[in-house]
Short mmCIF file of C-alpha atoms in Angstrom, two decimals:
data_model
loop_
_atom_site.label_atom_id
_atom_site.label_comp_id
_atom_site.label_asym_id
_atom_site.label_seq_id
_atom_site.Cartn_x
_atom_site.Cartn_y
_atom_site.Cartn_z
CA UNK A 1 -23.17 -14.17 13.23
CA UNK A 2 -22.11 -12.47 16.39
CA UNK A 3 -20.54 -8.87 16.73
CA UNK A 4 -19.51 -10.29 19.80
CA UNK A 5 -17.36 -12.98 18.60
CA UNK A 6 -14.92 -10.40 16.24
CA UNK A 7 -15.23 -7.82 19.28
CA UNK A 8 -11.89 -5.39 18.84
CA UNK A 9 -10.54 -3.28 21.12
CA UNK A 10 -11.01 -0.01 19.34
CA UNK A 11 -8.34 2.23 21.90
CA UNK A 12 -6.09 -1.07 22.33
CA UNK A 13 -3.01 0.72 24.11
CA UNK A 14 0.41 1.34 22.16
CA UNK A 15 2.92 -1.23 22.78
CA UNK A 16 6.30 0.76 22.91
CA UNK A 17 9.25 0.22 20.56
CA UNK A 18 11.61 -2.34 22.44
CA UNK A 19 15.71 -1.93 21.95
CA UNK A 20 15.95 -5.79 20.55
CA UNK A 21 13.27 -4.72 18.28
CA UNK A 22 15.25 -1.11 17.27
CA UNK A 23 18.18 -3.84 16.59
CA UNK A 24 16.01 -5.69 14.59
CA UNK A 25 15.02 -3.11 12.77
CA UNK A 26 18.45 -1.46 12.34
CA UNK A 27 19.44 -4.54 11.14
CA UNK A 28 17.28 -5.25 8.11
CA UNK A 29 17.39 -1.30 6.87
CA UNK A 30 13.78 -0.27 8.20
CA UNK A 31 15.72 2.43 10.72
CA UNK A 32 16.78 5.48 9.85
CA UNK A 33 17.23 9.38 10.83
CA UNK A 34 14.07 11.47 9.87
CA UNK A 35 14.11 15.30 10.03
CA UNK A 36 10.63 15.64 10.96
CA UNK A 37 8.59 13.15 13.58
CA UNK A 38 4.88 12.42 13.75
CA UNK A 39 5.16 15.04 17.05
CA UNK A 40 5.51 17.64 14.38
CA UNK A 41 2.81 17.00 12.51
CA UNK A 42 0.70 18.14 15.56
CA UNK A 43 0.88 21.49 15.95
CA UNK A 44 -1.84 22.40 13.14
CA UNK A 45 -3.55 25.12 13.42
CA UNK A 46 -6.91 24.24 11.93
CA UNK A 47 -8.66 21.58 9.75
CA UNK A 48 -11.59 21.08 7.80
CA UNK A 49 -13.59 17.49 6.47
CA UNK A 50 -12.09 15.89 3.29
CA UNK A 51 -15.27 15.10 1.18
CA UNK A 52 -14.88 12.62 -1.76
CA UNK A 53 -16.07 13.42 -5.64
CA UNK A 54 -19.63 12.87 -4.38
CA UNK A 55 -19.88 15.25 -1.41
CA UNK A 56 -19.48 11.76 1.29
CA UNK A 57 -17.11 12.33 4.11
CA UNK A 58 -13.90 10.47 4.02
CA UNK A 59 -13.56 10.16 7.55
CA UNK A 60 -10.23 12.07 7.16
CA UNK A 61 -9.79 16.08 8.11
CA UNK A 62 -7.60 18.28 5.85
CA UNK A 63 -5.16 20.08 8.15
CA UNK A 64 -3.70 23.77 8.09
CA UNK A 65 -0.67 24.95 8.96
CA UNK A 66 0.69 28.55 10.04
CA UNK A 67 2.32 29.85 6.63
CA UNK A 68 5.64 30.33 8.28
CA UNK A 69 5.86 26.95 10.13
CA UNK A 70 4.45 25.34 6.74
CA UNK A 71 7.26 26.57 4.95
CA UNK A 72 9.44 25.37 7.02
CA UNK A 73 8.12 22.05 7.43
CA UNK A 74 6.98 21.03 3.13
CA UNK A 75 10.97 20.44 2.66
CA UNK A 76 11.19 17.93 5.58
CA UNK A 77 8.42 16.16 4.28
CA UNK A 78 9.75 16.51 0.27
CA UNK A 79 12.83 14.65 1.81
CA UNK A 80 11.09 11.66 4.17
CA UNK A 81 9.39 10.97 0.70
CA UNK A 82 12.29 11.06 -1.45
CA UNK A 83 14.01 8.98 1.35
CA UNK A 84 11.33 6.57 1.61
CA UNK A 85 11.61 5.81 -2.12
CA UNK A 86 15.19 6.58 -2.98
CA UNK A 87 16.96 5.87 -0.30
CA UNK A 88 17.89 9.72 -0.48
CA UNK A 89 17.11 12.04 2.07
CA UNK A 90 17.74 15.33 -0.59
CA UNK A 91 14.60 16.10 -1.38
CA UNK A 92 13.61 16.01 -5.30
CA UNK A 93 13.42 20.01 -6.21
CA UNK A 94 10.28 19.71 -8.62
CA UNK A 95 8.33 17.84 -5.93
CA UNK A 96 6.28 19.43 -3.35
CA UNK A 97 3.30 18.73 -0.92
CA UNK A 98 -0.39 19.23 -1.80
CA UNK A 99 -2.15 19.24 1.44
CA UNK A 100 -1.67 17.30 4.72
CA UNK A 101 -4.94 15.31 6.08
CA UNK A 102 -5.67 13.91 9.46
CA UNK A 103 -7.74 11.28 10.31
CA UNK A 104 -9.07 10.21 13.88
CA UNK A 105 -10.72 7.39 13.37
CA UNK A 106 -9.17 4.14 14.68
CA UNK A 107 -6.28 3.70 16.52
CA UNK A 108 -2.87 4.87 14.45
CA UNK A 109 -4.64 8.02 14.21
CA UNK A 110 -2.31 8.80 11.24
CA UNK A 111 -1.60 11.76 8.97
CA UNK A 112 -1.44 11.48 5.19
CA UNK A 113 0.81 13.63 2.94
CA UNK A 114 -0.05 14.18 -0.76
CA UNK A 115 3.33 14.46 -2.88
CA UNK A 116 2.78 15.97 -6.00
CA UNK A 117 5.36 16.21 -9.45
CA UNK A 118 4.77 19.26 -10.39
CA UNK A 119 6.01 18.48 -14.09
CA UNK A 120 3.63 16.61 -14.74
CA UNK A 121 0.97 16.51 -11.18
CA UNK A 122 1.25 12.99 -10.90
CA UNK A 123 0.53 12.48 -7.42
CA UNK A 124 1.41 9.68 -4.47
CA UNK A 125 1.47 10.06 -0.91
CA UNK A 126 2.94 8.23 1.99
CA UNK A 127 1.61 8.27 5.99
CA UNK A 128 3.21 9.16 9.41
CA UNK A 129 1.96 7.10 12.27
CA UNK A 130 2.93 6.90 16.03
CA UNK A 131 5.29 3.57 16.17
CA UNK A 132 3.36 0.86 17.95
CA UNK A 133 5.78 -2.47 17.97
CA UNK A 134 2.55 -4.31 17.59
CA UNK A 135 1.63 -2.76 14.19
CA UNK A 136 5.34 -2.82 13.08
CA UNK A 137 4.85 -7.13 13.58
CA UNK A 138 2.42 -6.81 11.24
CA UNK A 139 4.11 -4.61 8.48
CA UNK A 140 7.29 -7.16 9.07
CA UNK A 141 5.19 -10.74 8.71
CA UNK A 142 3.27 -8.98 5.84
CA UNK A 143 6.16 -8.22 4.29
CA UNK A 144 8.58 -11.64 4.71
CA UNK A 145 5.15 -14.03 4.65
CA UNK A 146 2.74 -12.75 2.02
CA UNK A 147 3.35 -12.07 -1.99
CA UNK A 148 3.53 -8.34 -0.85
CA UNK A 149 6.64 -6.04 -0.60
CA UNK A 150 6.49 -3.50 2.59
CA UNK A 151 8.24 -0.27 2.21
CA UNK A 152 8.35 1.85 5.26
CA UNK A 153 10.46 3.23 8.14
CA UNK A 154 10.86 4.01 11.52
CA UNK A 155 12.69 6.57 13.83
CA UNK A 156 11.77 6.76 17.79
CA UNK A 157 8.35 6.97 18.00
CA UNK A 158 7.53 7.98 14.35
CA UNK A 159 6.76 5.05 11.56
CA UNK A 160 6.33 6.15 7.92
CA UNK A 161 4.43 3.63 5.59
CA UNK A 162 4.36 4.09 1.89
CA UNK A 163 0.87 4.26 0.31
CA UNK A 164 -0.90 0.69 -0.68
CA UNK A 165 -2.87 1.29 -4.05
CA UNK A 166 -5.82 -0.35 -4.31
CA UNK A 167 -9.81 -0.76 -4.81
CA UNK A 168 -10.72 0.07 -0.84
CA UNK A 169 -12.11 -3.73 0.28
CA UNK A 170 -16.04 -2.08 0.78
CA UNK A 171 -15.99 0.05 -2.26
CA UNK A 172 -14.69 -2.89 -4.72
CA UNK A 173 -17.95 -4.91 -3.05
CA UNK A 174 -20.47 -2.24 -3.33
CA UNK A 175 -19.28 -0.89 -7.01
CA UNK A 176 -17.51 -3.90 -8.60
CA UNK A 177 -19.10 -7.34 -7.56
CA UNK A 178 -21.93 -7.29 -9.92
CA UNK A 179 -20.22 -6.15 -12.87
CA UNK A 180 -20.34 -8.24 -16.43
CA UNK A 181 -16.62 -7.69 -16.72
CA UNK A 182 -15.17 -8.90 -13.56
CA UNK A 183 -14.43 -12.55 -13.20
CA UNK A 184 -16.12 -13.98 -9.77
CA UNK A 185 -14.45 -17.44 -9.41
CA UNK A 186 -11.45 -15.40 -9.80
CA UNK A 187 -11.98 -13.05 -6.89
CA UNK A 188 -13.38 -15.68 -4.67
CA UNK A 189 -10.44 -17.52 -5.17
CA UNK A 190 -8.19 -14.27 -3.95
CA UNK A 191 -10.38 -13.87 -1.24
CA UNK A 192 -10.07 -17.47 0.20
CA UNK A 193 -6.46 -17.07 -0.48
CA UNK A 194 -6.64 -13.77 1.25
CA UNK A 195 -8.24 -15.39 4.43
CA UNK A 196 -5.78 -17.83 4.76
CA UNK A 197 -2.53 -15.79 4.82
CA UNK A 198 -4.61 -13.73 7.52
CA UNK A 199 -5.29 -16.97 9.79
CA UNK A 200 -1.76 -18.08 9.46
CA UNK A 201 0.17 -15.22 10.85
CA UNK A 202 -3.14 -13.99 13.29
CA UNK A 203 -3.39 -10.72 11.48
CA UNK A 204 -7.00 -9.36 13.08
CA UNK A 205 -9.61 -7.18 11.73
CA UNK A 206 -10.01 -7.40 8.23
CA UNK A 207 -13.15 -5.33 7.89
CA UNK A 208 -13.58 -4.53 4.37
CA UNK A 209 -12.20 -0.79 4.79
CA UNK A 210 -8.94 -2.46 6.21
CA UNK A 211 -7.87 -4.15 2.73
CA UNK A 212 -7.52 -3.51 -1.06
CA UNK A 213 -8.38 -5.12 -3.88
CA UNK A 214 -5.24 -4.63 -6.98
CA UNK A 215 -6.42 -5.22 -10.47
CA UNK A 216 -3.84 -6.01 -12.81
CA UNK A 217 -4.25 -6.62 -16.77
CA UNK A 218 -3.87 -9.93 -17.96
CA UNK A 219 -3.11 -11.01 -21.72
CA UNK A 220 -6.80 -12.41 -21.56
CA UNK A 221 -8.37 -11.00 -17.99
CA UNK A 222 -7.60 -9.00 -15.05
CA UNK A 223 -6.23 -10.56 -12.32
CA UNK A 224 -6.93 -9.53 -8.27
CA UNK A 225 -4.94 -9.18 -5.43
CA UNK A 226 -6.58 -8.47 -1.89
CA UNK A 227 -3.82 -6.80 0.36
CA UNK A 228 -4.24 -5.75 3.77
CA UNK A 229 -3.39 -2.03 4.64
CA UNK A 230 -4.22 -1.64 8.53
CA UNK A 231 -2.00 -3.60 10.96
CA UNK A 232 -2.90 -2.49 14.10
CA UNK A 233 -4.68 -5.94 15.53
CA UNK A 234 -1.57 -7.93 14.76
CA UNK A 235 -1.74 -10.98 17.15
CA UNK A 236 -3.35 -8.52 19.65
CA UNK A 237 -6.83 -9.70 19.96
CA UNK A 238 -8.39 -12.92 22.68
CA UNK A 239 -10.94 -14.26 19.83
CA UNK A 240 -9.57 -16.49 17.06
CA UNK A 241 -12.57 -15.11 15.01
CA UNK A 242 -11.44 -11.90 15.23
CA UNK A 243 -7.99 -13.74 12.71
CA UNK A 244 -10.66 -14.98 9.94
CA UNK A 245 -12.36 -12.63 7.83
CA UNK A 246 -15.50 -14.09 7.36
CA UNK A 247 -16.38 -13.69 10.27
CA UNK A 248 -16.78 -10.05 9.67
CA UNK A 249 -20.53 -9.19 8.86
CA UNK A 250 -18.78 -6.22 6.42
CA UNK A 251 -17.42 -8.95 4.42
CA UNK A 252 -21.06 -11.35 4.33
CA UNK A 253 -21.08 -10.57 0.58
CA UNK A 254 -17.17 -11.81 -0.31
CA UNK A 255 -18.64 -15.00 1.71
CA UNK A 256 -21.64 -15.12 0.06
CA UNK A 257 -19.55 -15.12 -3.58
CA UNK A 258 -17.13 -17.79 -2.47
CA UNK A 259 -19.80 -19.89 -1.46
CA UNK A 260 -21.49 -19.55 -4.83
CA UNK A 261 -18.56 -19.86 -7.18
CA UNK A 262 -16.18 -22.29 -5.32
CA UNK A 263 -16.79 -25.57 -3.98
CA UNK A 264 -15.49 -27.02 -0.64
CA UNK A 265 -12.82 -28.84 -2.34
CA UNK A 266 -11.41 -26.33 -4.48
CA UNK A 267 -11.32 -24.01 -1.43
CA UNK A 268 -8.81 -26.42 0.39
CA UNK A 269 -7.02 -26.39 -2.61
CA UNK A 270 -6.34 -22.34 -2.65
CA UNK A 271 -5.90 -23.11 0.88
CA UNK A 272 -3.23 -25.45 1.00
CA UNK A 273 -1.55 -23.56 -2.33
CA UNK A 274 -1.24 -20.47 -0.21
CA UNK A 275 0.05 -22.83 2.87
CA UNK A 276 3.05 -24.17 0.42
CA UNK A 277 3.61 -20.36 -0.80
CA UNK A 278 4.06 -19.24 3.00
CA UNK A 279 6.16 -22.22 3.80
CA UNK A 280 8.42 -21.77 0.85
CA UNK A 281 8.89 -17.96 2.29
CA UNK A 282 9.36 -19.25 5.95
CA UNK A 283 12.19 -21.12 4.94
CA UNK A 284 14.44 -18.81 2.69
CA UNK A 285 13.73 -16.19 5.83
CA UNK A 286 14.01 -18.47 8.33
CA UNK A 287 17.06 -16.75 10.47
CA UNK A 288 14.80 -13.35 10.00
CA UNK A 289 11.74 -14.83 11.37
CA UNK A 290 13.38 -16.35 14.18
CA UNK A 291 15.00 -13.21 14.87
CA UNK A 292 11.37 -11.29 15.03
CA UNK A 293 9.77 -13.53 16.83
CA UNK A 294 12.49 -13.16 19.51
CA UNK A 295 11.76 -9.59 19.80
CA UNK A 296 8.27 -10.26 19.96
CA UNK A 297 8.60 -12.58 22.93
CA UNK A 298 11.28 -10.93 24.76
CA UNK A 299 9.13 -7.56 25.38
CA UNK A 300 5.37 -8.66 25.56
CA UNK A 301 2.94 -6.66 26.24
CA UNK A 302 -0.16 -7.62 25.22
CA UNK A 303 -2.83 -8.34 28.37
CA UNK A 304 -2.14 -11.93 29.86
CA UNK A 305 -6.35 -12.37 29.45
CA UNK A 306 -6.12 -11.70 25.55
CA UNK A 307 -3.04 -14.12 25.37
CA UNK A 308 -4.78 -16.98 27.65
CA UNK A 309 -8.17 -16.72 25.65
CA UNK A 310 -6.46 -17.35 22.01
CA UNK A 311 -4.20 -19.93 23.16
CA UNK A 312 -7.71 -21.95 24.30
CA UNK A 313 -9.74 -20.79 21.68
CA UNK A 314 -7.04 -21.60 19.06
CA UNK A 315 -6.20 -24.88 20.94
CA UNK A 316 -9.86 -25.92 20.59
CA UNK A 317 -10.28 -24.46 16.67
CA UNK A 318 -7.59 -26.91 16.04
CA UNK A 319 -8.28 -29.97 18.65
CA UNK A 320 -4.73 -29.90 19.81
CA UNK A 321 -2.51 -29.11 23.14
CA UNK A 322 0.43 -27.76 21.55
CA UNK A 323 -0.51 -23.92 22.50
CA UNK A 324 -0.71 -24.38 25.73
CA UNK A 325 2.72 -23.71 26.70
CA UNK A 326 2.56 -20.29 24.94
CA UNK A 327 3.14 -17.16 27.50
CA UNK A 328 3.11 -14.42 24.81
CA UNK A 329 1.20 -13.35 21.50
CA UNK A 330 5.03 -13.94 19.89
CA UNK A 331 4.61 -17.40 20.91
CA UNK A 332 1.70 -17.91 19.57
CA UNK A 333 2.26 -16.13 16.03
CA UNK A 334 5.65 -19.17 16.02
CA UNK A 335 3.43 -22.04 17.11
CA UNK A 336 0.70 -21.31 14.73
CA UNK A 337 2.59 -20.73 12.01
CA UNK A 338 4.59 -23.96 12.13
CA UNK A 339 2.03 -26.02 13.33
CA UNK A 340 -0.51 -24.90 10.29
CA UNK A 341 2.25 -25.68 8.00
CA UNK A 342 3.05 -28.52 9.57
CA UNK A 343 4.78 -30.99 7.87
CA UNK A 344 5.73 -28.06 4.74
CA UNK A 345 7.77 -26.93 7.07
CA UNK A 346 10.07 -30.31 7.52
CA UNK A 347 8.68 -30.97 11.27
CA UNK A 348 6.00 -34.16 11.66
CA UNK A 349 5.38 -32.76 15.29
CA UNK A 350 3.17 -30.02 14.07
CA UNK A 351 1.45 -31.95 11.45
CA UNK A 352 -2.36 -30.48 12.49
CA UNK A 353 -4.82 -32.99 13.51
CA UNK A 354 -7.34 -34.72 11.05
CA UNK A 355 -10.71 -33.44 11.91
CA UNK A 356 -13.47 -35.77 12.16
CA UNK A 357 -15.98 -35.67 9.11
CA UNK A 358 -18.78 -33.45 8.90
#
């Protein structure tokens, strides 16, 4: 496999908040006033590496604040949180913030705030990003498209995301594949699942370190959920590879367990499952969807090369025409979605073509 072929453009520029989108957004309850922006969160006066429980850097950087500022800004943070979860912007008295880190690594360059009950230290935390429309997409298709609920909100260039728990994608590989209690036809099965939802709605680099795995009891076994966390490289990217996770080399080992476990024809079978699942969700938000996709087409800005280079490489993945006619990455999310779904969807025209055997 190629790097080349799942190139991403680390520094891909921020694609700014349009006023249909704001509307959007308004509309379905994801705006709202915050009393403290990302802008805020700046003006740090020192950090230091956050180191996991075995001494390895987490890529992240715990940040200090000047007491007096610090004291001034826990409360506003004590309230996004209670507002992100309640619906409340009075902050909850008995809960207060643990430390603040940074990280720099990728493109959201977000902080995370640890919230902490101090009845009983239970902990959760929730992140502050700079709002890019492109990322927000993503959070909105993730949210109306896949089995997962999105909690988070935004207020002019600030976007707050609640926290995603999880197995990280690499460290469930690494520390949980080869375990005697962990059920591998299972996982492969999320996985393949997983990959399709991805395709469908051209959500882009899912390395391993840009998903979670959720384990949940069963009466008999645990069952697995692979979510995505990082939706920067929503419809963004010129390579269809760059929309299918296999491609990644960091994920050669989920492949390599799929291709040991499941067969070719119980793979089309997740596949086509997860197709009818999507569909189903398409239809009861139909008027939503439309409404998105609007916004998304209305204010493009995504390079006209990146757009012209997945409309032909998607046109020739799927020997058809039909993409053609797309001018904008919003275009292309609608086409794609209706014509994989084709005929789930109630419309014969997008039925894909059968491919040829072998």
């Amino acid at each position: 496999m190629s790097d080349e072929l799942t190139t991403i453009s680390r520094r891909k520029a921020f694609i700014s908040i349009s006023e249909e989108l704001r509307l959007y957004l308004r509309h379905y309850g994801r705006l709202s006033e915050l009393p403290a922006l990302y802008r805020d969160l700046e003006n740090f006066s020192g950090c230091y590496p956050l180191m996991d429980r075995s001494g390895k850097s987490t890529l992240w950087d715990t940040v200090v604040y000047e007491r007096s500022y610090m004291k001034e800004l826990w409360p506003k943070l004590t309230s996004i949180y209670s507002l992100l979860k309640t619906g409340d912007l009075q902050a909850v008295p008995h809960l207060y913030v643990e430390r603040v880190d940074y990280c720099s690594f990728g493109n959201s360059k977000p902080f995370r705030i640890r919230i902490v009950n101090q009845y009983n230290d239970n902990y959760d935390h929730f992140y502050l990003k700079v709002g890019d429309a492109s990322r927000i997409y993503g959070l909105e298709l993730e949210h109306v498209l896949s089995p997962n609920r999105i909690n988070y909100l935004v207020h002019e260039d600030t976007l707050i995301e609640e926290h995603i728990a999880g197995v990280p994608g690499d460290v469930f590989i690494s520390d949980y594949f080869e375990r005697p209690d962990v059920n591998p036809v299972r996982i492969a099965k999320e996985f393949v699942k997983f990959s399709e939802r991805c395709f469908i709605r051209l959500l882009g680099d899912m390395r391993s370190y840009n998903y979670v795995v959720d384990m949940t009891p069963d009466f008999e076994e645990v069952q697995y959920r692979v979510r995505a966390i990082d939706f920067d490289q929503q419809s963004y990217e010129g390579r269809c590879r760059v929309y299918l996770p296999q491609f990644y080399k960091e994920n050669l080992p989920v492949v390599s367990l799929c291709t040991r476990y499941i067969n070719l024809a119980t793979a089309q079978q997740y596949q086509q499952e997860e197709r009818s699942l999507i569909a189903r969700r398409f239809l009861s938000e139909k008027s939503r969807l439309r409404a998105l996709f609007r916004a998304m087409k209305h204010h493009p800005a995504e390079p006209a090369d990146k757009v012209a280079q997945l409309k032909h490489e998607l046109g020739e993945h799927h020997k058809t025409a039909v993409f053609e006619e797309c001018r904008s990455m919003g275009d292309l999310v609608e086409k794609h979605i209706e014509f994989v779904l084709g005929k789930l969807l109630g419309d014969p025209r997008h039925v894909p073509l059968p491919q040829p055997p072998g």
